[in-house]
Amino acid sequence: MIRRLCLSLVAAGALSAPAHAFDLNELSKYLTPENIESATKIINNTVEANQVVGPRQEVIMGQNVMATLLGAAPLVKDAALQRYVNQVGTWIASQSAQPQLNWHFGVIDSPNINAFAAPGGYVLITRGLWNQLRSEAELAAILAHEISHVINKDQIEAMKSSNRGAITEELITAVLNHKVQGERLDLAKKATKAATEGLYIKGLSKDTEYAADLNGMLLAARAGYNPYAMVSMLQTLGNVSPNDSAVALFFSTHPSPQDRIDQIDRKIGDQLEAYANGVDNTARFSKISR
């Protein structure tokens, strides 16, 4: 059975790694009428289920999805918080199968409890979720879960399997170079709205979420954190009233926290106990304003 469900909150030295905060000046160029509505590039074509989405396409998709999300809820105006989350996220990502991605992490100013990942190495968590966290290891668990979605291309596969994406490189380039106008731009706007809602409101499959939990625990352990903080974080979320509007979208797009804990118990149990003495908390977590 799973042990160490409660965090010890033992202080540990800060892990460090190069951090790349969101460059708002860079992303702002995507917040135009021509581009913000092209988040996942659906216009006329339908991607074949077996079509390969290359690295450049993933980055373009991710930039546009993030621009759309940031248009709805901007980053929290706290440079220390953004820098800290980027440091933790970048360190964890450096232990993943794709450390070479130009990873970006941020906290958006939304009271809802949720987290988002997009192709190309983009991860956002909400202020509401940040305020629920009790340790750096819990933050690491969430970021590792989202990083796993990116590594496994879960969002891309979801769009492909549901025929939501015209992801040809020629089409993406045309959109970003302002070559899509008139009726085709209107189609892009409508398609983008449908795709974004389908992916981030409908959510991914339960099996995909379960897998991201398990892979996230392994990744957190590799990064030096207590992997069972994933369970602690899920317990915290499970204690939030389902009637609370802040968790309405989260609960509708994810399996219940208890179901996720049960899956971890069945698949991992105490097999990661040797890594349970990893970092639970750090002094820098306490210093960030909450």
PDB file of N, CA, C and O in Angstrom, residues 191-266:
ATOM      1  N   ALA A 191     -12.763  27.358 -36.330  1.00  0.00           N
ATOM      2  CA  ALA A 191     -12.152  26.059 -36.096  1.00  0.00           C
ATOM      3  C   ALA A 191     -11.295  26.076 -34.849  1.00  0.00           C
ATOM      4  O   ALA A 191     -11.275  25.119 -34.078  1.00  0.00           O
ATOM      5  N   THR A 192     -10.567  27.175 -34.648  1.00  0.00           N
ATOM      6  CA  THR A 192      -9.718  27.290 -33.474  1.00  0.00           C
ATOM      7  C   THR A 192     -10.548  27.250 -32.203  1.00  0.00           C
ATOM      8  O   THR A 192     -10.204  26.578 -31.228  1.00  0.00           O
ATOM      9  N   LYS A 193     -11.641  27.999 -32.196  1.00  0.00           N
ATOM     10  CA  LYS A 193     -12.502  28.028 -31.016  1.00  0.00           C
ATOM     11  C   LYS A 193     -13.010  26.624 -30.700  1.00  0.00           C
ATOM     12  O   LYS A 193     -12.969  26.171 -29.551  1.00  0.00           O
ATOM     13  N   ALA A 194     -13.453  25.920 -31.738  1.00  0.00           N
ATOM     14  CA  ALA A 194     -13.966  24.567 -31.530  1.00  0.00           C
ATOM     15  C   ALA A 194     -12.878  23.637 -31.032  1.00  0.00           C
ATOM     16  O   ALA A 194     -13.092  22.815 -30.133  1.00  0.00           O
ATOM     17  N   ALA A 195     -11.671  23.771 -31.599  1.00  0.00           N
ATOM     18  CA  ALA A 195     -10.582  22.883 -31.209  1.00  0.00           C
ATOM     19  C   ALA A 195     -10.121  23.153 -29.786  1.00  0.00           C
ATOM     20  O   ALA A 195      -9.880  22.230 -29.008  1.00  0.00           O
ATOM     21  N   THR A 196     -10.006  24.435 -29.447  1.00  0.00           N
ATOM     22  CA  THR A 196      -9.559  24.777 -28.107  1.00  0.00           C
ATOM     23  C   THR A 196     -10.555  24.301 -27.068  1.00  0.00           C
ATOM     24  O   THR A 196     -10.188  23.726 -26.038  1.00  0.00           O
ATOM     25  N   GLU A 197     -11.831  24.526 -27.330  1.00  0.00           N
ATOM     26  CA  GLU A 197     -12.852  24.064 -26.398  1.00  0.00           C
ATOM     27  C   GLU A 197     -12.846  22.535 -26.306  1.00  0.00           C
ATOM     28  O   GLU A 197     -12.938  21.968 -25.215  1.00  0.00           O
ATOM     29  N   GLY A 198     -12.705  21.894 -27.460  1.00  0.00           N
ATOM     30  CA  GLY A 198     -12.716  20.439 -27.460  1.00  0.00           C
ATOM     31  C   GLY A 198     -11.575  19.855 -26.670  1.00  0.00           C
ATOM     32  O   GLY A 198     -11.742  18.885 -25.936  1.00  0.00           O
ATOM     33  N   LEU A 199     -10.395  20.463 -26.785  1.00  0.00           N
ATOM     34  CA  LEU A 199      -9.213  19.913 -26.129  1.00  0.00           C
ATOM     35  C   LEU A 199      -9.127  20.303 -24.669  1.00  0.00           C
ATOM     36  O   LEU A 199      -8.834  19.476 -23.810  1.00  0.00           O
ATOM     37  N   TYR A 200      -9.397  21.560 -24.349  1.00  0.00           N
ATOM     38  CA  TYR A 200      -9.168  22.037 -22.986  1.00  0.00           C
ATOM     39  C   TYR A 200     -10.438  22.098 -22.150  1.00  0.00           C
ATOM     40  O   TYR A 200     -10.369  22.362 -20.949  1.00  0.00           O
ATOM     41  N   ILE A 201     -11.582  21.880 -22.752  1.00  0.00           N
ATOM     42  CA  ILE A 201     -12.807  21.807 -21.969  1.00  0.00           C
ATOM     43  C   ILE A 201     -13.290  20.365 -21.875  1.00  0.00           C
ATOM     44  O   ILE A 201     -13.704  19.909 -20.814  1.00  0.00           O
ATOM     45  N   LYS A 202     -13.183  19.641 -22.963  1.00  0.00           N
ATOM     46  CA  LYS A 202     -13.545  18.224 -22.902  1.00  0.00           C
ATOM     47  C   LYS A 202     -12.477  17.424 -22.189  1.00  0.00           C
ATOM     48  O   LYS A 202     -12.769  16.497 -21.435  1.00  0.00           O
ATOM     49  N   GLY A 203     -11.221  17.774 -22.403  1.00  0.00           N
ATOM     50  CA  GLY A 203     -10.127  17.112 -21.724  1.00  0.00           C
ATOM     51  C   GLY A 203      -9.631  15.872 -22.440  1.00  0.00           C
ATOM     52  O   GLY A 203     -10.128  15.487 -23.501  1.00  0.00           O
ATOM     53  N   LEU A 204      -8.633  15.235 -21.836  1.00  0.00           N
ATOM     54  CA  LEU A 204      -8.041  14.027 -22.379  1.00  0.00           C
ATOM     55  C   LEU A 204      -8.727  12.807 -21.774  1.00  0.00           C
ATOM     56  O   LEU A 204      -9.535  12.925 -20.858  1.00  0.00           O
ATOM     57  N   SER A 205      -8.379  11.638 -22.271  1.00  0.00           N
ATOM     58  CA  SER A 205      -9.004  10.417 -21.762  1.00  0.00           C
ATOM     59  C   SER A 205      -8.520  10.096 -20.346  1.00  0.00           C
ATOM     60  O   SER A 205      -7.450  10.549 -19.918  1.00  0.00           O
ATOM     61  N   LYS A 206      -9.305   9.310 -19.638  1.00  0.00           N
ATOM     62  CA  LYS A 206      -8.912   8.908 -18.289  1.00  0.00           C
ATOM     63  C   LYS A 206      -7.593   8.152 -18.300  1.00  0.00           C
ATOM     64  O   LYS A 206      -6.724   8.380 -17.446  1.00  0.00           O
ATOM     65  N   ASP A 207      -7.425   7.249 -19.254  1.00  0.00           N
ATOM     66  CA  ASP A 207      -6.190   6.469 -19.315  1.00  0.00           C
ATOM     67  C   ASP A 207      -4.984   7.366 -19.532  1.00  0.00           C
ATOM     68  O   ASP A 207      -3.901   7.117 -18.981  1.00  0.00           O
ATOM     69  N   THR A 208      -5.165   8.414 -20.327  1.00  0.00           N
ATOM     70  CA  THR A 208      -4.074   9.361 -20.559  1.00  0.00           C
ATOM     71  C   THR A 208      -3.712  10.089 -19.277  1.00  0.00           C
ATOM     72  O   THR A 208      -2.531  10.289 -18.979  1.00  0.00           O
ATOM     73  N   GLU A 209      -4.713  10.485 -18.503  1.00  0.00           N
ATOM     74  CA  GLU A 209      -4.445  11.174 -17.243  1.00  0.00           C
ATOM     75  C   GLU A 209      -3.784  10.234 -16.243  1.00  0.00           C
ATOM     76  O   GLU A 209      -2.859  10.629 -15.522  1.00  0.00           O
ATOM     77  N   TYR A 210      -4.246   8.990 -16.184  1.00  0.00           N
ATOM     78  CA  TYR A 210      -3.623   8.022 -15.283  1.00  0.00           C
ATOM     79  C   TYR A 210      -2.149   7.834 -15.648  1.00  0.00           C
ATOM     80  O   TYR A 210      -1.274   7.794 -14.768  1.00  0.00           O
ATOM     81  N   ALA A 211      -1.880   7.700 -16.938  1.00  0.00           N
ATOM     82  CA  ALA A 211      -0.503   7.496 -17.389  1.00  0.00           C
ATOM     83  C   ALA A 211       0.375   8.695 -17.050  1.00  0.00           C
ATOM     84  O   ALA A 211       1.545   8.535 -16.656  1.00  0.00           O
ATOM     85  N   ALA A 212      -0.161   9.910 -17.185  1.00  0.00           N
ATOM     86  CA  ALA A 212       0.614  11.109 -16.866  1.00  0.00           C
ATOM     87  C   ALA A 212       0.923  11.171 -15.374  1.00  0.00           C
ATOM     88  O   ALA A 212       1.979  11.675 -14.976  1.00  0.00           O
ATOM     89  N   ASP A 213       0.012  10.674 -14.530  1.00  0.00           N
ATOM     90  CA  ASP A 213       0.296  10.606 -13.094  1.00  0.00           C
ATOM     91  C   ASP A 213       1.478   9.682 -12.828  1.00  0.00           C
ATOM     92  O   ASP A 213       2.422  10.038 -12.096  1.00  0.00           O
ATOM     93  N   LEU A 214       1.433   8.492 -13.405  1.00  0.00           N
ATOM     94  CA  LEU A 214       2.485   7.506 -13.163  1.00  0.00           C
ATOM     95  C   LEU A 214       3.821   7.974 -13.735  1.00  0.00           C
ATOM     96  O   LEU A 214       4.855   7.910 -13.052  1.00  0.00           O
ATOM     97  N   ASN A 215       3.796   8.451 -14.970  1.00  0.00           N
ATOM     98  CA  ASN A 215       5.032   8.953 -15.578  1.00  0.00           C
ATOM     99  C   ASN A 215       5.548  10.178 -14.838  1.00  0.00           C
ATOM    100  O   ASN A 215       6.762  10.370 -14.707  1.00  0.00           O
ATOM    101  N   GLY A 216       4.620  11.006 -14.365  1.00  0.00           N
ATOM    102  CA  GLY A 216       5.020  12.185 -13.603  1.00  0.00           C
ATOM    103  C   GLY A 216       5.717  11.817 -12.306  1.00  0.00           C
ATOM    104  O   GLY A 216       6.685  12.472 -11.904  1.00  0.00           O
ATOM    105  N   MET A 217       5.239  10.773 -11.638  1.00  0.00           N
ATOM    106  CA  MET A 217       5.897  10.320 -10.409  1.00  0.00           C
ATOM    107  C   MET A 217       7.315   9.838 -10.684  1.00  0.00           C
ATOM    108  O   MET A 217       8.249  10.153  -9.931  1.00  0.00           O
ATOM    109  N   LEU A 218       7.486   9.092 -11.763  1.00  0.00           N
ATOM    110  CA  LEU A 218       8.827   8.621 -12.119  1.00  0.00           C
ATOM    111  C   LEU A 218       9.742   9.793 -12.453  1.00  0.00           C
ATOM    112  O   LEU A 218      10.912   9.813 -12.054  1.00  0.00           O
ATOM    113  N   LEU A 219       9.208  10.771 -13.172  1.00  0.00           N
ATOM    114  CA  LEU A 219      10.010  11.929 -13.550  1.00  0.00           C
ATOM    115  C   LEU A 219      10.367  12.765 -12.326  1.00  0.00           C
ATOM    116  O   LEU A 219      11.504  13.241 -12.196  1.00  0.00           O
ATOM    117  N   ALA A 220       9.410  12.942 -11.414  1.00  0.00           N
ATOM    118  CA  ALA A 220       9.689  13.701 -10.181  1.00  0.00           C
ATOM    119  C   ALA A 220      10.765  13.007  -9.370  1.00  0.00           C
ATOM    120  O   ALA A 220      11.661  13.667  -8.802  1.00  0.00           O
ATOM    121  N   ALA A 221      10.708  11.685  -9.284  1.00  0.00           N
ATOM    122  CA  ALA A 221      11.736  10.940  -8.550  1.00  0.00           C
ATOM    123  C   ALA A 221      13.096  11.124  -9.198  1.00  0.00           C
ATOM    124  O   ALA A 221      14.113  11.321  -8.510  1.00  0.00           O
ATOM    125  N   ARG A 222      13.129  11.090 -10.514  1.00  0.00           N
ATOM    126  CA  ARG A 222      14.390  11.277 -11.231  1.00  0.00           C
ATOM    127  C   ARG A 222      14.962  12.669 -10.980  1.00  0.00           C
ATOM    128  O   ARG A 222      16.185  12.856 -10.960  1.00  0.00           O
ATOM    129  N   ALA A 223      14.074  13.634 -10.777  1.00  0.00           N
ATOM    130  CA  ALA A 223      14.518  15.008 -10.523  1.00  0.00           C
ATOM    131  C   ALA A 223      14.889  15.231  -9.055  1.00  0.00           C
ATOM    132  O   ALA A 223      15.287  16.337  -8.687  1.00  0.00           O
ATOM    133  N   GLY A 224      14.736  14.214  -8.230  1.00  0.00           N
ATOM    134  CA  GLY A 224      15.160  14.320  -6.838  1.00  0.00           C
ATOM    135  C   GLY A 224      14.072  14.636  -5.849  1.00  0.00           C
ATOM    136  O   GLY A 224      14.354  14.901  -4.678  1.00  0.00           O
ATOM    137  N   TYR A 225      12.806  14.596  -6.283  1.00  0.00           N
ATOM    138  CA  TYR A 225      11.683  14.903  -5.395  1.00  0.00           C
ATOM    139  C   TYR A 225      11.041  13.628  -4.853  1.00  0.00           C
ATOM    140  O   TYR A 225      11.169  12.546  -5.442  1.00  0.00           O
ATOM    141  N   ASN A 226      10.320  13.779  -3.751  1.00  0.00           N
ATOM    142  CA  ASN A 226       9.522  12.679  -3.222  1.00  0.00           C
ATOM    143  C   ASN A 226       8.370  12.425  -4.195  1.00  0.00           C
ATOM    144  O   ASN A 226       7.469  13.248  -4.323  1.00  0.00           O
ATOM    145  N   PRO A 227       8.361  11.280  -4.881  1.00  0.00           N
ATOM    146  CA  PRO A 227       7.325  11.052  -5.893  1.00  0.00           C
ATOM    147  C   PRO A 227       5.928  10.907  -5.311  1.00  0.00           C
ATOM    148  O   PRO A 227       4.939  11.139  -6.014  1.00  0.00           O
ATOM    149  N   TYR A 228       5.824  10.573  -4.028  1.00  0.00           N
ATOM    150  CA  TYR A 228       4.507  10.379  -3.425  1.00  0.00           C
ATOM    151  C   TYR A 228       3.812  11.702  -3.104  1.00  0.00           C
ATOM    152  O   TYR A 228       2.678  11.710  -2.632  1.00  0.00           O
ATOM    153  N   ALA A 229       4.484  12.811  -3.411  1.00  0.00           N
ATOM    154  CA  ALA A 229       3.812  14.106  -3.319  1.00  0.00           C
ATOM    155  C   ALA A 229       2.660  14.175  -4.312  1.00  0.00           C
ATOM    156  O   ALA A 229       1.727  14.960  -4.122  1.00  0.00           O
ATOM    157  N   MET A 230       2.709  13.355  -5.356  1.00  0.00           N
ATOM    158  CA  MET A 230       1.590  13.287  -6.284  1.00  0.00           C
ATOM    159  C   MET A 230       0.322  12.860  -5.550  1.00  0.00           C
ATOM    160  O   MET A 230      -0.768  13.403  -5.777  1.00  0.00           O
ATOM    161  N   VAL A 231       0.472  11.898  -4.649  1.00  0.00           N
ATOM    162  CA  VAL A 231      -0.671  11.421  -3.878  1.00  0.00           C
ATOM    163  C   VAL A 231      -1.148  12.496  -2.910  1.00  0.00           C
ATOM    164  O   VAL A 231      -2.347  12.747  -2.763  1.00  0.00           O
ATOM    165  N   SER A 232      -0.206  13.154  -2.260  1.00  0.00           N
ATOM    166  CA  SER A 232      -0.562  14.222  -1.331  1.00  0.00           C
ATOM    167  C   SER A 232      -1.328  15.331  -2.034  1.00  0.00           C
ATOM    168  O   SER A 232      -2.327  15.843  -1.526  1.00  0.00           O
ATOM    169  N   MET A 233      -0.861  15.689  -3.237  1.00  0.00           N
ATOM    170  CA  MET A 233      -1.526  16.740  -4.007  1.00  0.00           C
ATOM    171  C   MET A 233      -2.940  16.316  -4.385  1.00  0.00           C
ATOM    172  O   MET A 233      -3.892  17.105  -4.286  1.00  0.00           O
ATOM    173  N   LEU A 234      -3.107  15.056  -4.797  1.00  0.00           N
ATOM    174  CA  LEU A 234      -4.431  14.563  -5.159  1.00  0.00           C
ATOM    175  C   LEU A 234      -5.352  14.513  -3.946  1.00  0.00           C
ATOM    176  O   LEU A 234      -6.559  14.773  -4.058  1.00  0.00           O
ATOM    177  N   GLN A 235      -4.812  14.186  -2.792  1.00  0.00           N
ATOM    178  CA  GLN A 235      -5.622  14.199  -1.578  1.00  0.00           C
ATOM    179  C   GLN A 235      -6.131  15.608  -1.286  1.00  0.00           C
ATOM    180  O   GLN A 235      -7.299  15.797  -0.913  1.00  0.00           O
ATOM    181  N   THR A 236      -5.262  16.599  -1.482  1.00  0.00           N
ATOM    182  CA  THR A 236      -5.666  17.991  -1.262  1.00  0.00           C
ATOM    183  C   THR A 236      -6.801  18.368  -2.201  1.00  0.00           C
ATOM    184  O   THR A 236      -7.803  18.976  -1.788  1.00  0.00           O
ATOM    185  N   LEU A 237      -6.667  18.003  -3.467  1.00  0.00           N
ATOM    186  CA  LEU A 237      -7.711  18.324  -4.438  1.00  0.00           C
ATOM    187  C   LEU A 237      -9.003  17.577  -4.123  1.00  0.00           C
ATOM    188  O   LEU A 237     -10.101  18.092  -4.338  1.00  0.00           O
ATOM    189  N   GLY A 238      -8.864  16.361  -3.599  1.00  0.00           N
ATOM    190  CA  GLY A 238     -10.040  15.578  -3.252  1.00  0.00           C
ATOM    191  C   GLY A 238     -10.825  16.166  -2.106  1.00  0.00           C
ATOM    192  O   GLY A 238     -12.019  15.862  -1.934  1.00  0.00           O
ATOM    193  N   ASN A 239     -10.175  17.009  -1.321  1.00  0.00           N
ATOM    194  CA  ASN A 239     -10.845  17.642  -0.181  1.00  0.00           C
ATOM    195  C   ASN A 239     -11.587  18.917  -0.563  1.00  0.00           C
ATOM    196  O   ASN A 239     -12.293  19.497   0.264  1.00  0.00           O
ATOM    197  N   VAL A 240     -11.416  19.349  -1.810  1.00  0.00           N
ATOM    198  CA  VAL A 240     -12.153  20.528  -2.285  1.00  0.00           C
ATOM    199  C   VAL A 240     -13.573  20.097  -2.627  1.00  0.00           C
ATOM    200  O   VAL A 240     -13.791  19.073  -3.278  1.00  0.00           O
ATOM    201  N   SER A 241     -14.543  20.853  -2.179  1.00  0.00           N
ATOM    202  CA  SER A 241     -15.940  20.507  -2.437  1.00  0.00           C
ATOM    203  C   SER A 241     -16.223  20.459  -3.934  1.00  0.00           C
ATOM    204  O   SER A 241     -15.868  21.402  -4.665  1.00  0.00           O
ATOM    205  N   PRO A 242     -16.846  19.397  -4.423  1.00  0.00           N
ATOM    206  CA  PRO A 242     -17.185  19.336  -5.852  1.00  0.00           C
ATOM    207  C   PRO A 242     -18.173  20.412  -6.273  1.00  0.00           C
ATOM    208  O   PRO A 242     -18.355  20.661  -7.461  1.00  0.00           O
ATOM    209  N   ASN A 243     -18.812  21.056  -5.303  1.00  0.00           N
ATOM    210  CA  ASN A 243     -19.736  22.147  -5.599  1.00  0.00           C
ATOM    211  C   ASN A 243     -19.030  23.490  -5.759  1.00  0.00           C
ATOM    212  O   ASN A 243     -19.658  24.488  -6.116  1.00  0.00           O
ATOM    213  N   ASP A 244     -17.731  23.499  -5.478  1.00  0.00           N
ATOM    214  CA  ASP A 244     -16.950  24.722  -5.612  1.00  0.00           C
ATOM    215  C   ASP A 244     -16.721  24.989  -7.101  1.00  0.00           C
ATOM    216  O   ASP A 244     -16.178  24.146  -7.820  1.00  0.00           O
ATOM    217  N   SER A 245     -17.117  26.144  -7.566  1.00  0.00           N
ATOM    218  CA  SER A 245     -16.988  26.462  -8.989  1.00  0.00           C
ATOM    219  C   SER A 245     -15.540  26.468  -9.452  1.00  0.00           C
ATOM    220  O   SER A 245     -15.265  26.300 -10.642  1.00  0.00           O
ATOM    221  N   ALA A 246     -14.615  26.640  -8.524  1.00  0.00           N
ATOM    222  CA  ALA A 246     -13.201  26.693  -8.891  1.00  0.00           C
ATOM    223  C   ALA A 246     -12.686  25.369  -9.435  1.00  0.00           C
ATOM    224  O   ALA A 246     -11.683  25.332 -10.145  1.00  0.00           O
ATOM    225  N   VAL A 247     -13.369  24.271  -9.097  1.00  0.00           N
ATOM    226  CA  VAL A 247     -12.909  22.959  -9.565  1.00  0.00           C
ATOM    227  C   VAL A 247     -13.856  22.341 -10.586  1.00  0.00           C
ATOM    228  O   VAL A 247     -13.669  21.185 -10.987  1.00  0.00           O
ATOM    229  N   ALA A 248     -14.864  23.067 -10.998  1.00  0.00           N
ATOM    230  CA  ALA A 248     -15.869  22.506 -11.907  1.00  0.00           C
ATOM    231  C   ALA A 248     -15.231  21.980 -13.194  1.00  0.00           C
ATOM    232  O   ALA A 248     -15.481  20.836 -13.605  1.00  0.00           O
ATOM    233  N   LEU A 249     -14.407  22.793 -13.843  1.00  0.00           N
ATOM    234  CA  LEU A 249     -13.783  22.365 -15.092  1.00  0.00           C
ATOM    235  C   LEU A 249     -12.780  21.249 -14.842  1.00  0.00           C
ATOM    236  O   LEU A 249     -12.730  20.268 -15.588  1.00  0.00           O
ATOM    237  N   PHE A 250     -12.001  21.375 -13.788  1.00  0.00           N
ATOM    238  CA  PHE A 250     -10.994  20.355 -13.475  1.00  0.00           C
ATOM    239  C   PHE A 250     -11.644  18.995 -13.256  1.00  0.00           C
ATOM    240  O   PHE A 250     -11.206  17.984 -13.813  1.00  0.00           O
ATOM    241  N   PHE A 251     -12.698  18.952 -12.452  1.00  0.00           N
ATOM    242  CA  PHE A 251     -13.362  17.679 -12.169  1.00  0.00           C
ATOM    243  C   PHE A 251     -14.066  17.117 -13.407  1.00  0.00           C
ATOM    244  O   PHE A 251     -14.233  15.905 -13.535  1.00  0.00           O
ATOM    245  N   SER A 252     -14.462  18.000 -14.318  1.00  0.00           N
ATOM    246  CA  SER A 252     -15.151  17.520 -15.522  1.00  0.00           C
ATOM    247  C   SER A 252     -14.183  16.996 -16.574  1.00  0.00           C
ATOM    248  O   SER A 252     -14.595  16.271 -17.498  1.00  0.00           O
ATOM    249  N   THR A 253     -12.901  17.347 -16.469  1.00  0.00           N
ATOM    250  CA  THR A 253     -11.926  16.940 -17.477  1.00  0.00           C
ATOM    251  C   THR A 253     -10.912  15.936 -16.962  1.00  0.00           C
ATOM    252  O   THR A 253     -10.026  15.511 -17.714  1.00  0.00           O
ATOM    253  N   HIS A 254     -11.012  15.566 -15.686  1.00  0.00           N
ATOM    254  CA  HIS A 254     -10.067  14.616 -15.102  1.00  0.00           C
ATOM    255  C   HIS A 254     -10.821  13.544 -14.329  1.00  0.00           C
ATOM    256  O   HIS A 254     -11.926  13.798 -13.831  1.00  0.00           O
ATOM    257  N   PRO A 255     -10.227  12.354 -14.192  1.00  0.00           N
ATOM    258  CA  PRO A 255     -10.811  11.373 -13.280  1.00  0.00           C
ATOM    259  C   PRO A 255     -10.819  11.952 -11.865  1.00  0.00           C
ATOM    260  O   PRO A 255     -10.067  12.883 -11.556  1.00  0.00           O
ATOM    261  N   SER A 256     -11.647  11.416 -10.993  1.00  0.00           N
ATOM    262  CA  SER A 256     -11.698  11.931  -9.623  1.00  0.00           C
ATOM    263  C   SER A 256     -10.353  11.720  -8.942  1.00  0.00           C
ATOM    264  O   SER A 256      -9.623  10.762  -9.262  1.00  0.00           O
ATOM    265  N   PRO A 257      -9.979  12.596  -8.021  1.00  0.00           N
ATOM    266  CA  PRO A 257      -8.721  12.405  -7.305  1.00  0.00           C
ATOM    267  C   PRO A 257      -8.599  11.028  -6.662  1.00  0.00           C
ATOM    268  O   PRO A 257      -7.520  10.421  -6.692  1.00  0.00           O
ATOM    269  N   GLN A 258      -9.696  10.506  -6.108  1.00  0.00           N
ATOM    270  CA  GLN A 258      -9.625   9.190  -5.470  1.00  0.00           C
ATOM    271  C   GLN A 258      -9.359   8.092  -6.498  1.00  0.00           C
ATOM    272  O   GLN A 258      -8.586   7.163  -6.239  1.00  0.00           O
ATOM    273  N   ASP A 259      -9.977   8.192  -7.676  1.00  0.00           N
ATOM    274  CA  ASP A 259      -9.706   7.207  -8.728  1.00  0.00           C
ATOM    275  C   ASP A 259      -8.242   7.255  -9.144  1.00  0.00           C
ATOM    276  O   ASP A 259      -7.621   6.208  -9.413  1.00  0.00           O
ATOM    277  N   ARG A 260      -7.677   8.441  -9.202  1.00  0.00           N
ATOM    278  CA  ARG A 260      -6.274   8.578  -9.581  1.00  0.00           C
ATOM    279  C   ARG A 260      -5.363   8.001  -8.499  1.00  0.00           C
ATOM    280  O   ARG A 260      -4.361   7.329  -8.813  1.00  0.00           O
ATOM    281  N   ILE A 261      -5.706   8.236  -7.253  1.00  0.00           N
ATOM    282  CA  ILE A 261      -4.935   7.648  -6.151  1.00  0.00           C
ATOM    283  C   ILE A 261      -5.014   6.132  -6.192  1.00  0.00           C
ATOM    284  O   ILE A 261      -3.999   5.427  -6.009  1.00  0.00           O
ATOM    285  N   ASP A 262      -6.193   5.597  -6.463  1.00  0.00           N
ATOM    286  CA  ASP A 262      -6.365   4.138  -6.545  1.00  0.00           C
ATOM    287  C   ASP A 262      -5.508   3.555  -7.662  1.00  0.00           C
ATOM    288  O   ASP A 262      -4.927   2.470  -7.510  1.00  0.00           O
ATOM    289  N   GLN A 263      -5.441   4.254  -8.788  1.00  0.00           N
ATOM    290  CA  GLN A 263      -4.609   3.790  -9.892  1.00  0.00           C
ATOM    291  C   GLN A 263      -3.135   3.774  -9.503  1.00  0.00           C
ATOM    292  O   GLN A 263      -2.401   2.837  -9.825  1.00  0.00           O
ATOM    293  N   ILE A 264      -2.695   4.818  -8.810  1.00  0.00           N
ATOM    294  CA  ILE A 264      -1.306   4.871  -8.353  1.00  0.00           C
ATOM    295  C   ILE A 264      -1.020   3.723  -7.398  1.00  0.00           C
ATOM    296  O   ILE A 264       0.024   3.064  -7.469  1.00  0.00           O
ATOM    297  N   ASP A 265      -1.968   3.464  -6.514  1.00  0.00           N
ATOM    298  CA  ASP A 265      -1.804   2.370  -5.557  1.00  0.00           C
ATOM    299  C   ASP A 265      -1.668   1.028  -6.275  1.00  0.00           C
ATOM    300  O   ASP A 265      -0.811   0.202  -5.935  1.00  0.00           O
ATOM    301  N   ARG A 266      -2.508   0.820  -7.300  1.00  0.00           N
ATOM    302  CA  ARG A 266      -2.473  -0.454  -8.028  1.00  0.00           C
ATOM    303  C   ARG A 266      -1.210  -0.599  -8.881  1.00  0.00           C
ATOM    304  O   ARG A 266      -0.632  -1.683  -8.950  1.00  0.00           O
TER     305      ARG A 266
END
